[in-house]
Structures are given as C-alpha cells and as structure tokens.
XYZ file of C-alpha atoms in Angstrom:
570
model
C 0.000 0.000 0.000
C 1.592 3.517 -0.935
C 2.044 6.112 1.718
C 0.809 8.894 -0.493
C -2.502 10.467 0.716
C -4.885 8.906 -1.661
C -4.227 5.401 0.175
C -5.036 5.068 3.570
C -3.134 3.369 6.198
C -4.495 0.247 7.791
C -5.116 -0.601 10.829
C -3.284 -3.399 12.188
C -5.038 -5.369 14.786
C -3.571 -8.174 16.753
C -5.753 -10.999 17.074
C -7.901 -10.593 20.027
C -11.221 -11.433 21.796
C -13.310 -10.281 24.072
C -12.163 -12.525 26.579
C -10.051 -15.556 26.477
C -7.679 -16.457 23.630
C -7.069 -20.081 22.131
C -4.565 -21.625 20.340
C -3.597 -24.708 19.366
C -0.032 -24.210 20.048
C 1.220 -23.024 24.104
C 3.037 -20.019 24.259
C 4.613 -17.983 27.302
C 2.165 -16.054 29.193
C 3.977 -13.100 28.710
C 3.075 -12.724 24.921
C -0.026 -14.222 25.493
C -0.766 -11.070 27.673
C 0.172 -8.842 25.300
C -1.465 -10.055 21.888
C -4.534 -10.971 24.183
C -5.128 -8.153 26.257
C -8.944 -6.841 25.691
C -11.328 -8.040 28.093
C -14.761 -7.369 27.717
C -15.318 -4.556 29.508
C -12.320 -2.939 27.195
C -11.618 -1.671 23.519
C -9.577 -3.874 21.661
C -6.170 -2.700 21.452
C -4.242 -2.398 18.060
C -1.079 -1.548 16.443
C -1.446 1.496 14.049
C 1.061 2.428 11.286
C 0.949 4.672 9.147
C 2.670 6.224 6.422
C 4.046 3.414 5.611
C 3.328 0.303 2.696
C 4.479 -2.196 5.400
C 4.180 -2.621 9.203
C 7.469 -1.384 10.056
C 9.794 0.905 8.249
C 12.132 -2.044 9.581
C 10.488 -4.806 7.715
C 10.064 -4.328 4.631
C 13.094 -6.704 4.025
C 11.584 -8.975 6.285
C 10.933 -12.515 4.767
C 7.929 -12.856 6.486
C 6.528 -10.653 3.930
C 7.090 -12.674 0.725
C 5.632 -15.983 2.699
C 2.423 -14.723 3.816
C -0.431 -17.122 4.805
C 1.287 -20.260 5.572
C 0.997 -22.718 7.665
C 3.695 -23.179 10.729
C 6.078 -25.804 10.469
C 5.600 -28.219 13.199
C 8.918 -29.810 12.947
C 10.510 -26.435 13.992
C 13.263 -26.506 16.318
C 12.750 -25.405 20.132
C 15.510 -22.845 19.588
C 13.576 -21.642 16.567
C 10.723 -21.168 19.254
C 12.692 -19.296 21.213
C 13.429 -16.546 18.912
C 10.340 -16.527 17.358
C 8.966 -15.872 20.645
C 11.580 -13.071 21.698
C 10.687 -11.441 18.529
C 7.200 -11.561 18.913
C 7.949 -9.568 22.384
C 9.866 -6.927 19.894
C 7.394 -6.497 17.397
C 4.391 -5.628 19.863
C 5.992 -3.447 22.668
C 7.632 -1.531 19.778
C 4.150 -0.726 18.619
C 2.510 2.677 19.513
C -0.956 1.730 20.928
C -3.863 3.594 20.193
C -7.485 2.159 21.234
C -10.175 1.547 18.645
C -13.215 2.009 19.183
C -15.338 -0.710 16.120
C -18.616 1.125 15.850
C -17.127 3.639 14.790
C -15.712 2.113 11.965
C -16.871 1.843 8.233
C -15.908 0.416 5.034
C -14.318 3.508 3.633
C -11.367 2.602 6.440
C -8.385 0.320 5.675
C -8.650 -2.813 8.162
C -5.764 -5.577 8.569
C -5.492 -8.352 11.042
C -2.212 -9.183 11.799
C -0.946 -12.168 14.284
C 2.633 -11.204 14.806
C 3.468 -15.447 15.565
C 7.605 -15.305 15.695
C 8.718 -17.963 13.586
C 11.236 -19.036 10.988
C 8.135 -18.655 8.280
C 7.246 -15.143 9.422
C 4.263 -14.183 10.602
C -0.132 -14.809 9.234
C -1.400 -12.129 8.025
C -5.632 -12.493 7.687
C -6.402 -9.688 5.120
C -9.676 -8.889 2.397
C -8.592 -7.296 -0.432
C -12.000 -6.698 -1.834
C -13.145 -5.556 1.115
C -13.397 -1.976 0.289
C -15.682 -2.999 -2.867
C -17.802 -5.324 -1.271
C -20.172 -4.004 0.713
C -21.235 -6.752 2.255
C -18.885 -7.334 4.808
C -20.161 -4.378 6.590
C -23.795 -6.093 6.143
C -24.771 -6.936 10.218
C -26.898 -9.832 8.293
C -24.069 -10.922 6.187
C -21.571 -13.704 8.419
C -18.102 -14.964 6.478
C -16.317 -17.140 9.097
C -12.967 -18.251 8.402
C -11.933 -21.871 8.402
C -8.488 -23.016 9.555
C -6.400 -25.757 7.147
C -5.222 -28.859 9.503
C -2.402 -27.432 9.690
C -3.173 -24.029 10.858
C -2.219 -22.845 14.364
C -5.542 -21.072 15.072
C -8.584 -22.083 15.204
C -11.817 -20.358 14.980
C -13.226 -20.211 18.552
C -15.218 -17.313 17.709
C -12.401 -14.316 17.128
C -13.754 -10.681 15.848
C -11.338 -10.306 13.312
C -10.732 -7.064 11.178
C -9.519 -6.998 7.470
C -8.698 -5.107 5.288
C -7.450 -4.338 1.843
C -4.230 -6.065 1.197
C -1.745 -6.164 -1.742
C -2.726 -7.841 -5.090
C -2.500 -12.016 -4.503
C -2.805 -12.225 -0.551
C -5.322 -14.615 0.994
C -8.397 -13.376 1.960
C -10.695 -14.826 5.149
C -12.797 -13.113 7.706
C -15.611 -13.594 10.064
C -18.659 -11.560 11.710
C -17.719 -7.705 11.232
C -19.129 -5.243 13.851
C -22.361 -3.136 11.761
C -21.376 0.543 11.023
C -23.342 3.330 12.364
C -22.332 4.717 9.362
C -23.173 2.872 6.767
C -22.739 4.401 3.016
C -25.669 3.321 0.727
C -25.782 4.393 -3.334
C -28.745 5.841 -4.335
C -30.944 3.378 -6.089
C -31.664 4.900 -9.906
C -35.139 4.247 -11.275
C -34.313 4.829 -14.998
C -38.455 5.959 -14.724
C -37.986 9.325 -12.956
C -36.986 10.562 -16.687
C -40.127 9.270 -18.215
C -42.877 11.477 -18.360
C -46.242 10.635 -17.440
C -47.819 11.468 -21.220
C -45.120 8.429 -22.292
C -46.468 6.280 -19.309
C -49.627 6.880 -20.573
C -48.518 5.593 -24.538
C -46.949 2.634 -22.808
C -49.800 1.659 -20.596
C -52.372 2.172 -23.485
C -51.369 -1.286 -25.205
C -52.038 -3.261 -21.369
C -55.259 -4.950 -20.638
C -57.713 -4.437 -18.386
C -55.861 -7.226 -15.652
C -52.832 -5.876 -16.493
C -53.538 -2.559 -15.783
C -54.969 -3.195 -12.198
C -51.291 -5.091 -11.801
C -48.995 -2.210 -12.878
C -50.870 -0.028 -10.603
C -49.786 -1.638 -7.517
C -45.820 -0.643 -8.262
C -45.687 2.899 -6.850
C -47.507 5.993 -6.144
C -47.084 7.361 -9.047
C -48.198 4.081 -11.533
C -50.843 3.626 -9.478
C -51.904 7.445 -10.749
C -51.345 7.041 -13.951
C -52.414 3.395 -14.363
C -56.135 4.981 -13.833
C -55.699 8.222 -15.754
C -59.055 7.773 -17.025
C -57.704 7.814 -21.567
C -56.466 4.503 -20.832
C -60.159 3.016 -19.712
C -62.458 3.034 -23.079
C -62.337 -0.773 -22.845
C -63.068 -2.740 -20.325
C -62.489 -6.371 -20.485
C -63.159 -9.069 -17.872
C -62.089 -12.851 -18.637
C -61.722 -15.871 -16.894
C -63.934 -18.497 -14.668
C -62.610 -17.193 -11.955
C -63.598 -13.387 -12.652
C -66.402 -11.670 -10.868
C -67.673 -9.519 -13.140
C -69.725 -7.488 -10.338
C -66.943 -7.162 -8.073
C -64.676 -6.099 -11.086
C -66.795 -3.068 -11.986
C -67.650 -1.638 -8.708
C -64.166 -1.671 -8.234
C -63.177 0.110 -11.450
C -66.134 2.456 -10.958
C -65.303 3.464 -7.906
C -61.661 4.721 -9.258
C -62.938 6.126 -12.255
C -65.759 8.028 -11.348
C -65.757 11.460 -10.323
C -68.311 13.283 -8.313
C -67.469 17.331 -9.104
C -65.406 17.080 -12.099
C -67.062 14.109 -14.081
C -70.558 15.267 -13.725
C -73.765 13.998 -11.513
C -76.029 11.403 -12.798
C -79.637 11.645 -11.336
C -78.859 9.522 -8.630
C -76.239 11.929 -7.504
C -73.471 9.737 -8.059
C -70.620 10.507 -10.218
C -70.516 8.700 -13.890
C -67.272 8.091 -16.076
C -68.119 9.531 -19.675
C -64.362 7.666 -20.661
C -65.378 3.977 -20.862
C -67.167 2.956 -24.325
C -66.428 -0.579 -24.497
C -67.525 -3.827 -22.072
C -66.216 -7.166 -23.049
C -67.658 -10.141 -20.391
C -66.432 -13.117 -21.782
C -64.033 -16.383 -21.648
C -66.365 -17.315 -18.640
C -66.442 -14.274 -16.676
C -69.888 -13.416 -14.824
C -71.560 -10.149 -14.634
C -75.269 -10.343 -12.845
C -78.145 -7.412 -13.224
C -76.841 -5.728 -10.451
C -73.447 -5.054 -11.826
C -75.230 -4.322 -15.271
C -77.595 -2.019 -13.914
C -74.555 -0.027 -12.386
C -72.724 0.083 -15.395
C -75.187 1.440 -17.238
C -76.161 4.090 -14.932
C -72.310 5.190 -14.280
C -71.107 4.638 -17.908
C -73.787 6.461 -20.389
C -71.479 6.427 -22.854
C -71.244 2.868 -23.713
C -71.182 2.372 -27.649
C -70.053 -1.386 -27.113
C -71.267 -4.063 -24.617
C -70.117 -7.637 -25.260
C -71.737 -10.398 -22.814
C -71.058 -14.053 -23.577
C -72.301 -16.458 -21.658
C -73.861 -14.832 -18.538
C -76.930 -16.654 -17.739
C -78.035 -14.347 -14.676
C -79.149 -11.788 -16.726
C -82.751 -10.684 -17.460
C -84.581 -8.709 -19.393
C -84.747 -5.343 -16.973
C -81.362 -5.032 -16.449
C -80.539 -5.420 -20.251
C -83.747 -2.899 -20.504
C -81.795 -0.578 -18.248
C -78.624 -0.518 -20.322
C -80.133 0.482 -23.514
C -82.902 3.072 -21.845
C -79.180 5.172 -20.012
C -77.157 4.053 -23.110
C -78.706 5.721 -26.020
C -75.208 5.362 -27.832
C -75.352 1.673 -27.505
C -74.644 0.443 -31.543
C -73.059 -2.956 -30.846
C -75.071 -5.029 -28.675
C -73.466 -9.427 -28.239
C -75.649 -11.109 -25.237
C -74.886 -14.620 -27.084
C -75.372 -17.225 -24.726
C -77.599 -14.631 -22.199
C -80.216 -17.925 -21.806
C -82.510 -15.386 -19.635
C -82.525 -12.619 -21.806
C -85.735 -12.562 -24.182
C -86.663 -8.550 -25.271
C -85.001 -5.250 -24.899
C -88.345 -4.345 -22.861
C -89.511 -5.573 -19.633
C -93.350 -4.864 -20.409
C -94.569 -6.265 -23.034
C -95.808 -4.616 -26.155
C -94.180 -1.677 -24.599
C -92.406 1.056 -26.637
C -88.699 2.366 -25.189
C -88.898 6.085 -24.661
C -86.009 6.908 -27.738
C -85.300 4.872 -30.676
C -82.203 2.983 -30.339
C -78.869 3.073 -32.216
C -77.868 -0.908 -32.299
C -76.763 -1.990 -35.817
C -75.170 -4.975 -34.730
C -77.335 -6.854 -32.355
C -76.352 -10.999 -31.728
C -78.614 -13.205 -30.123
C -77.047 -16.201 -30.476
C -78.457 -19.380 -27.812
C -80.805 -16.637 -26.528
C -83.720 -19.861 -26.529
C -86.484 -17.109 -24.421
C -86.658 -15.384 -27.709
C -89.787 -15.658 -29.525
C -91.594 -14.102 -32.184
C -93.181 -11.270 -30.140
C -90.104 -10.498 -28.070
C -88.335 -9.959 -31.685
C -90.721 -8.034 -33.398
C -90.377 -5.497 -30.287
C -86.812 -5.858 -30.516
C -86.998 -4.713 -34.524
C -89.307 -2.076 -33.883
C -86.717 -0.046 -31.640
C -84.062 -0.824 -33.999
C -84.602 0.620 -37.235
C -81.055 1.100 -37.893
C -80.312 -2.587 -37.498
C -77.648 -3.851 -39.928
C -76.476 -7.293 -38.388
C -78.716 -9.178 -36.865
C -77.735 -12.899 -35.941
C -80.346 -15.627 -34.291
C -78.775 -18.950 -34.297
C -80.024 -21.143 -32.212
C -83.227 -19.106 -31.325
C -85.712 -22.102 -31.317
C -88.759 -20.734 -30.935
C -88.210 -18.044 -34.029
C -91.218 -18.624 -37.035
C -91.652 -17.081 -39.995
C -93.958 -14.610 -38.420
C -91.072 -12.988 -36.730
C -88.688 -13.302 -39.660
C -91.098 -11.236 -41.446
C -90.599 -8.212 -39.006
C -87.192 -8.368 -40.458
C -87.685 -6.687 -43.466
C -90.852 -4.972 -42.012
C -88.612 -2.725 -39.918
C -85.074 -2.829 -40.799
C -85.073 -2.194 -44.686
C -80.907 -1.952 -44.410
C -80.289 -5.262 -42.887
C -76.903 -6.562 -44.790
C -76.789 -9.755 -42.725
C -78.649 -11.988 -40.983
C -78.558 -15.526 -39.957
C -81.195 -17.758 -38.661
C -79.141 -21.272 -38.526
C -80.977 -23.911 -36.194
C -84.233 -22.274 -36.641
C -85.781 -25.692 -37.672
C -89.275 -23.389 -37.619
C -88.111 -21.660 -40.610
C -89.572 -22.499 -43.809
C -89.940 -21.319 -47.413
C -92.471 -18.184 -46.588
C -89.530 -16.781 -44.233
C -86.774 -16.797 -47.237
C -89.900 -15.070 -49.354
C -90.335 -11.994 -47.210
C -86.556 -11.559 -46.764
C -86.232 -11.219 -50.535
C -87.853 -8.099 -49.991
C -84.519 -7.028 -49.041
C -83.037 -7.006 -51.978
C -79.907 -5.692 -52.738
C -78.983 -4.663 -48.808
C -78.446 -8.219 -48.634
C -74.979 -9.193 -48.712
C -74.787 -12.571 -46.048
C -77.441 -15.024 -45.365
C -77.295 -18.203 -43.894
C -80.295 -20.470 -43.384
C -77.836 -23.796 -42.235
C -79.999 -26.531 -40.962
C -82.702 -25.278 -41.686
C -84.396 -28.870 -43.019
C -87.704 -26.934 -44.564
C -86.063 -24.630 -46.986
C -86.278 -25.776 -50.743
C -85.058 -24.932 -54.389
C -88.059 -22.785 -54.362
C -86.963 -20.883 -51.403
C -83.545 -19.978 -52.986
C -84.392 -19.586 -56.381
C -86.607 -16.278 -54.901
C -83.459 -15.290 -53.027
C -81.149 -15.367 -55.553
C -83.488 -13.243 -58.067
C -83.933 -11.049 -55.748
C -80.541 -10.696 -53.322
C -78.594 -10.585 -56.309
C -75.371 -8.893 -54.711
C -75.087 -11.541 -52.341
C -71.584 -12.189 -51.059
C -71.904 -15.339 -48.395
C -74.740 -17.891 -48.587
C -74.449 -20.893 -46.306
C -77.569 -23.855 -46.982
C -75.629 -26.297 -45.357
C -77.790 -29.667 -43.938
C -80.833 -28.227 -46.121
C -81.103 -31.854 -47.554
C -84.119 -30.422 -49.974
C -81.705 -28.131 -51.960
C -80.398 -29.652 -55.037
C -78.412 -28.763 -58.749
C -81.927 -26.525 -59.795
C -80.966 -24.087 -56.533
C -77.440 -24.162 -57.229
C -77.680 -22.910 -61.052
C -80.187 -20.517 -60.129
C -77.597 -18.853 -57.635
C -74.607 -19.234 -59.826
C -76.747 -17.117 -62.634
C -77.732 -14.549 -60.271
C -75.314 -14.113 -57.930
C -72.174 -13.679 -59.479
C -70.157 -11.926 -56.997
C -70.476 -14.829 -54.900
C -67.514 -15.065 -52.728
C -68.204 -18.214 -50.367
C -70.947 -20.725 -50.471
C -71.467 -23.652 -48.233
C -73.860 -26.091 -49.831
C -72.039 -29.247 -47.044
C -75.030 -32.290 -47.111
C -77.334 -30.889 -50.063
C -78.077 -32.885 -53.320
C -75.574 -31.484 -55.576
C -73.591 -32.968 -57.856
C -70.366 -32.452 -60.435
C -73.540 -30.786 -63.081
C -74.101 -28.155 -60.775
C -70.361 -27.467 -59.223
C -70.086 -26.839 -62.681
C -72.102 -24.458 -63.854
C -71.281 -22.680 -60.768
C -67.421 -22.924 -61.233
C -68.138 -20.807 -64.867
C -70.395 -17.992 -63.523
C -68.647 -17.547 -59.627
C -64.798 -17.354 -60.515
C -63.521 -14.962 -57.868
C -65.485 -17.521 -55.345
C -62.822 -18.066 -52.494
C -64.166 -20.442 -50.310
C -66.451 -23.543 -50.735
C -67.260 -26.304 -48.511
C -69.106 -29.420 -50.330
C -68.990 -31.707 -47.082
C -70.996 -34.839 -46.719
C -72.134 -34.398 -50.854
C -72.284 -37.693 -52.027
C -72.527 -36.391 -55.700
C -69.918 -34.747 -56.037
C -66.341 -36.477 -57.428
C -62.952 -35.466 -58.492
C -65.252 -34.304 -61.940
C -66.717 -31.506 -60.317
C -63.719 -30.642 -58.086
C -61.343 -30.284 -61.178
C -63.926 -27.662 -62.751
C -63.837 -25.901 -59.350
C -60.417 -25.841 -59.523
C -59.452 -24.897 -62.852
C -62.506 -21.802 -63.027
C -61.870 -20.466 -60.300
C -58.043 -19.980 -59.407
C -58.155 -18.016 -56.641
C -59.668 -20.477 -53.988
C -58.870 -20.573 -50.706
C -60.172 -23.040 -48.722
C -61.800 -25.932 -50.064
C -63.682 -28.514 -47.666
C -64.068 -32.358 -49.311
C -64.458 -34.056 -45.859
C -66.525 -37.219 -46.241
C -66.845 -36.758 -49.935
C -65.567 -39.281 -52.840
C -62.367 -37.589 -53.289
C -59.436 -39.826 -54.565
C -55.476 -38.205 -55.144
C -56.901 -37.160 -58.693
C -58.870 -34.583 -57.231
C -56.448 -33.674 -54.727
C -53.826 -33.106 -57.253
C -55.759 -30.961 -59.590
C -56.347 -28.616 -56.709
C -52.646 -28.390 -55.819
C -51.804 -28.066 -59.702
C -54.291 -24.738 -59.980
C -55.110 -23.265 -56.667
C -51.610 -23.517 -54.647
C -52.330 -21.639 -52.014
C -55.659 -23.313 -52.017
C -56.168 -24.828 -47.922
C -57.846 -28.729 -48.177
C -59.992 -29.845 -45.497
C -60.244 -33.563 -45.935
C -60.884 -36.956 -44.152
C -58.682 -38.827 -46.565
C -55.339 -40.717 -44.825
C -53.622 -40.948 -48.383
C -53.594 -37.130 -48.636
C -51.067 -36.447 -46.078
C-alpha cells in the first residue's frame, strides 16, 4: 500500500477477543498477555502504522513478507521457538498503541489483522482485499467465518477479526464484522424518474384491463397514472374465476368522479371515458353489476356479454334506456334474456342506435319479443339468431318490415323456418350481402331460387344440412349471384352438373365447402379448380375424393387450404 494520501493506512489489529484467547499451540504467558489483552469490559487494542506500505519501516526486508499465509512448520526446532517468541515480544511493545473504538468504523477505512506469531516462516497475516468494494462485509446480516487448514495454528473459537485491503494475490478470510453506524448506501436509480407521465400513458395504453390493475400496484405514481381515465375506453373481464360485479364496482369506484365528471340523477358521479364492455371467456356479470354500469357509464357504444346466464330482461332494458349510444349489442349465450323491454308490447322512450345486435343461444326469444326488438331498432344492420328455437316465420317477417338496411342476418338452427320466411326476406333485396339459413331442413329450391333473383349482390350464402336443396338451386344462384364469394352447400343434393355451372359464372369464389355431398367427385372438383383460381379453402371431408382430385387442386389453386378426411392425402 503507498504512503501517499490517496491510500489510507491500515489498521493493524492483533488478534484478540473479548475474553479468552485459544490456540492450538502453548506459548509464554507473557506474549499471550500482550497479543490478548482486551477483556470485555475494554476496547480492543491495536497496532497502528501509518505512512508506511508495510508494518514497520524495519520490515520491509523482512521474509515474512514474501511468505504470507502459511501454515507453521511443526517440525521447527525449540531454539527456533525461542526466537520466534523473543521477537514476537519486539514487534508488539515496539508498537505505539492507540485504542479503537469498532462502531465507529466503516468500510471507507483500511482494516488488517495481523498475528505477529515469531517464527522461521514469518508471521499470518488475515487480510480482504475486496473488502473496500464489497459491501457486504459491513452487512450486520451478512456472516463470512474463516476456516483453519489442519495445519493451521488457530482455530476459529469465535475471534472478531478485522480486514482489510491487502496487496494484489494475498489470501483473503474473515468472520462476523461489527455493523457501522455509518453505513454508506448508493442511491438506487429508477431509470423511470426521466419518463414522463404522457409516455407512461402511450406505454400503458397497449395493457389490458388485468394488467392494468397489476402495474398499478408498483408505486404511487403508476398507481396514478395506471387509472388516468384515456387509458379506460375498454373494459375487459375474462376468466372463470372473474367476478364480473366485483370487477366493476371496483373500477367504478376509481374512475368516477363526483365534481369534475358530472352527476347522474342519482347523484353519483358517472365516467363519460369507458365505451367498451367485453364479459367473456367465462367471466360473470349479474343485473346488479349491469344495472350499475349502465347508470355510471352512459357512454357505452359497445357491450359484449357471452355467456352470462343471470341476466334478465330489466337489467338489459336498463342498459339500452341510459345508453342511447349503444350500436353494438353481443348477449350470445344470455339464456334469460328474451326482449329489450320488460313490459310487453311496450315502446322504449327513444329509438335505439344498435346496428349490430347478436342473439345467439338466446332460446327465451320468440316471435313477439323480436318483433319489439326490430321495432326499436330501425337502424339494425347485423342481426344474428342462431339457435333461437322458438323463431317462425312470423317474426322473420318483421325483419324486413322494420329494418329495410339489414346486410346480414342468420337464422341457422331455426328448424321453424320455412320457405315463406326466405320469401319476405327477398324483400330485401340488394342490402343483402350474407345469409345463412344452415340446418334449416324446410327450406327448398323454391326458397332460394326467390333469393337469388332477388338478393342478387349476395356475397356469403351458407344452406348447409338443407337436404331439400339440389343442382336446380345451385344454377339458379350461380346465374344470379355472381359476386359470390363463399358458399357452403355441405349435405345438399348437388352434384359435379351443378359445381359446374357454378365454377363458370362464380370465378372470384374463395371459399367452398361441399362436405358430406355424395354427388360430387374429383369431376366436379377439377372444374372448381381450374374456373376459379383463386380459392382458398376448399372442404371435401366425407366426400368421394381420390389423389386425382387432390392433385388438380394443388396443380391450380396452390395456395388453395384442403380440409379432408382422406389418410392418403397427407
């Protein structure tokens, strides 16, 4: 260590404890005295040099210097002892003695434990010469102990050892250091203090609703601009194990404001930020936390609920009387939910906005329920009622009755459905662009022949399982319709004649699904394929198919996608 001021000194403790000292190896009691001295009522008492690289001006010749941290030989002769002895007696009572108090010592200090043992070898020196770098050794919590070699003359009996920093290559040990009063901590840096909040606001935008109720939690100042209320439009709650009432009292309570936000009529505060709900992937939301959304959040434009069988009628009443904004309305799977008015026959105060409106497994809907429904939704442009059993042709006739610009509509699974329904909703004409009448087993030919005169800009039309529609349907809509873009005619009596005539008047069709067709061979798929290049996904499943027709689709639609049932395709 240099002696210039920009290296301090260390200080050179004997080895001593706070009470009794043990060694493996007897020495006189008169250097047992010295070296041991400190009892516990005392300081420890230590050698300090400074100014100096070494111990002693004296010994920085001394061999002892260039052998440090080795083991005593214990073959040495007793007049070897001797000296060693008399020149341990030197080395201490030459020492200037200064007492140390250890509390009041830190890690920016120089520390060295020295055990002057006389000896042909020179002395043990226990130095760290990391210490100074690692902080840890001035940790209370943090315990290093030191463990003596078989040959080593000490051994640990529970010694309070300091150390210090040491020249490159010396041996490093130590045990429990005293804690610092004065301990020297660098300031954490949160690389976030030089973000500001409008960024954190840009980042947080692309989290989800769970997500941002997680960031929140971090600090103070997340948690304020986690619920800066731009970054709540949507709302989405997912999961089984999400309670969708719970959820939005919660988020209500953080959103809404009292003074600043406006007073509903209730005097509670609304939030005129959130537009969107999405309740789905098994999440649960019941009337009550409905009702509250709707009277907190009039400016809804978007409510998605899948699957929430609790809900009624007056609590879906209640969202579209406070919501007059309301134009995308999905309550597929709502079992409960039968009208968009609790009274019957009743009329809702304001006309609503809904153009998309999806009543999908809604079973309580019947014919009267719907023809309320239409009646407050004249601007309806998507209307879908799979599954809705107990819809007739009576209510598919309000269809066209009061929403003239319906574009798409599908009544799937409406075994009810006949003939007379697909009549009236050729009164749409033109508007519409996507029907599909799947499994319905009493549509005909005569049905669709009316439908494709009529509909003539139709883009999707899906007859699948209608077992009465045959080749005299199929030409009729391949003459009328030719912007046809998909067609699913799966289960229907057509054959290679009709895929035919429809390959030469559809060719931009891109999808086509002739599942279950008994009719149909690799005859009518190679016309398919050759008239109409640009196919994208073809469906043969459970068709008679061979590698001819396989190939002739790979040879002229490439990028075609084949849905098939056939093990020698792969």
């Amino acid at each position: 260590m240099s002696s210039s001021g920009s290296t301090a000194s260390p200080v050179v403790c004997p080895l001593a404890k706070l009470g009794r000292g043990v060694s493996r190896y007897p020495r006189p009691a008169s250097c047992t005295s010295l070296i041991f001295n400190s009892s516990v009522d005392s300081p420890l008492r230590t050698n300090i040099f400074k100014g100096s690289s070494s111990v002693n001006d004296e010994d920085e010749d001394d061999p002892r210097h260039s052998r440090l941290y080795r083991n005593l030989d214990e073959d040495d002769d007793d007049d070897d002892e001797e000296e060693e002895e008399d020149e341990c007696h030197r080395s201490v009572r030459s020492s200037r003695v200064r007492r140390v108090d250890l509390d009041a010592l830190d890690a920016a200090d120089a520390y060295e434990y020295r055990y002057p043992h006389s000896g042909a070898d020179g002395g043990h020196f226990f130095t760290n010469e990391k210490l100074q770098q690692d902080t840890r050794f001035f940790d209370p919590s943090y315990k290093c102990r030191y463990s003596p070699g078989r040959n080593s003359p000490y051994l640990d009996q529970g010694y309070h050892t300091l150390v210090s920093a040491s020249p490159s290559g010396w041996p490093t040990t130590t045990t429990a250091l005293p804690s610092s009063k004065h301990k020297k901590t660098q300031p954490k840096c949160n690389y976030f203090d030089g973000v500001t909040d409008d960024i954190l606001v840009r980042v947080f935008s692309s989290l989800s609703t769970n997500e941002l109720c997680t960031v929140s939690r971090v600090c103070r100042r997340w948690y304020n601009v986690a619920w800066h209320p731009s970054l709540w439009r949507t709302i989405t709650l997912s999961g089984e194990r999400m309670c969708g009432d719970v959820a939005v009292r919660s988020i209500l309570r953080r959103l809404c404001v009292g003074g600043g936000g406006g007073q509903n009529q209730n005097g509670g505060g609304y939030c005129s930020s959130i537009r969107q709900l999405f309740v789905c992937e098994g999440a649960k939301i019941t009337d009550k936390g409905l009702t509250l959304l709707s009277r907190r959040c009039p400016q809804l434009t978007h409510v998605q609920l899948h699957n929430c069988p609790s809900l009624t009628d007056s609590s879906v009443c209640e969202l579209v009387s406070r919501c007059p904004s309301i134009q995308h309305l999905d309550v597929t799977g709502c079992s409960l939910i039968s009208s968009l008015n609790v009274i019957p026959g009743a009329i809702l105060p304001h006309k609503l906005l809904v153009q998309y409106l999806d009543l999908t497994d809604c079973i309580s809907v019947q014919d009267s329920s719907l023809r309320i429904i239409l009646r407050n939704c004249p601007q309806l442009t998507y209307l879908y009622l799979r599954r809705c059993v107990k819809i007739t042709d009576a209510g598919v006739k309000c269809i066209a009755s009061f929403c003239s610009s319906m574009r798409e509509l599908s009544v799937s699974d409406c075994h009810l459905v006949t003939d007379f329904a697909l009549y009236e909703l050729a009164k749409l004409g033109s508007n519409l662009r996507y029907l599909s009448v799947a499994k319905c087993g009493q549509v005909s030919d005569v049905g669709l022949k009316v439908i494709a005169k009529r509909c003539y800009k139709l883009r999707y039309l899906n007859v699948r399982g209608c077992e009465a529609v045959s080749d005299d349907a199929l030409v009729a809509v391949a003459h009328s319709c030719p912007r046809l873009r998909a067609l699913d005619i799966g289960k229907c009596d057509v054959s290679d004649a009709g895929l035919k005539v429809l390959a030469e008047n559809c060719p931009n069709l891109k999808k086509l699904s002739v599942r279950n067709c008994d009719l149909v061979t690799d005859r009518g798929i190679q016309f398919v394929c050759y008239y109409c290049r640009g196919l994208q996904q073809l469906n043969i499943q459970d068709c008679q198919i061979t590698l001819e027709g396989y190939k002739a689709v790979k040879r002229f639609c490439k990028r075609c996608i084949i849905e098939h049932t056939n093990p020698g395709f792969f």
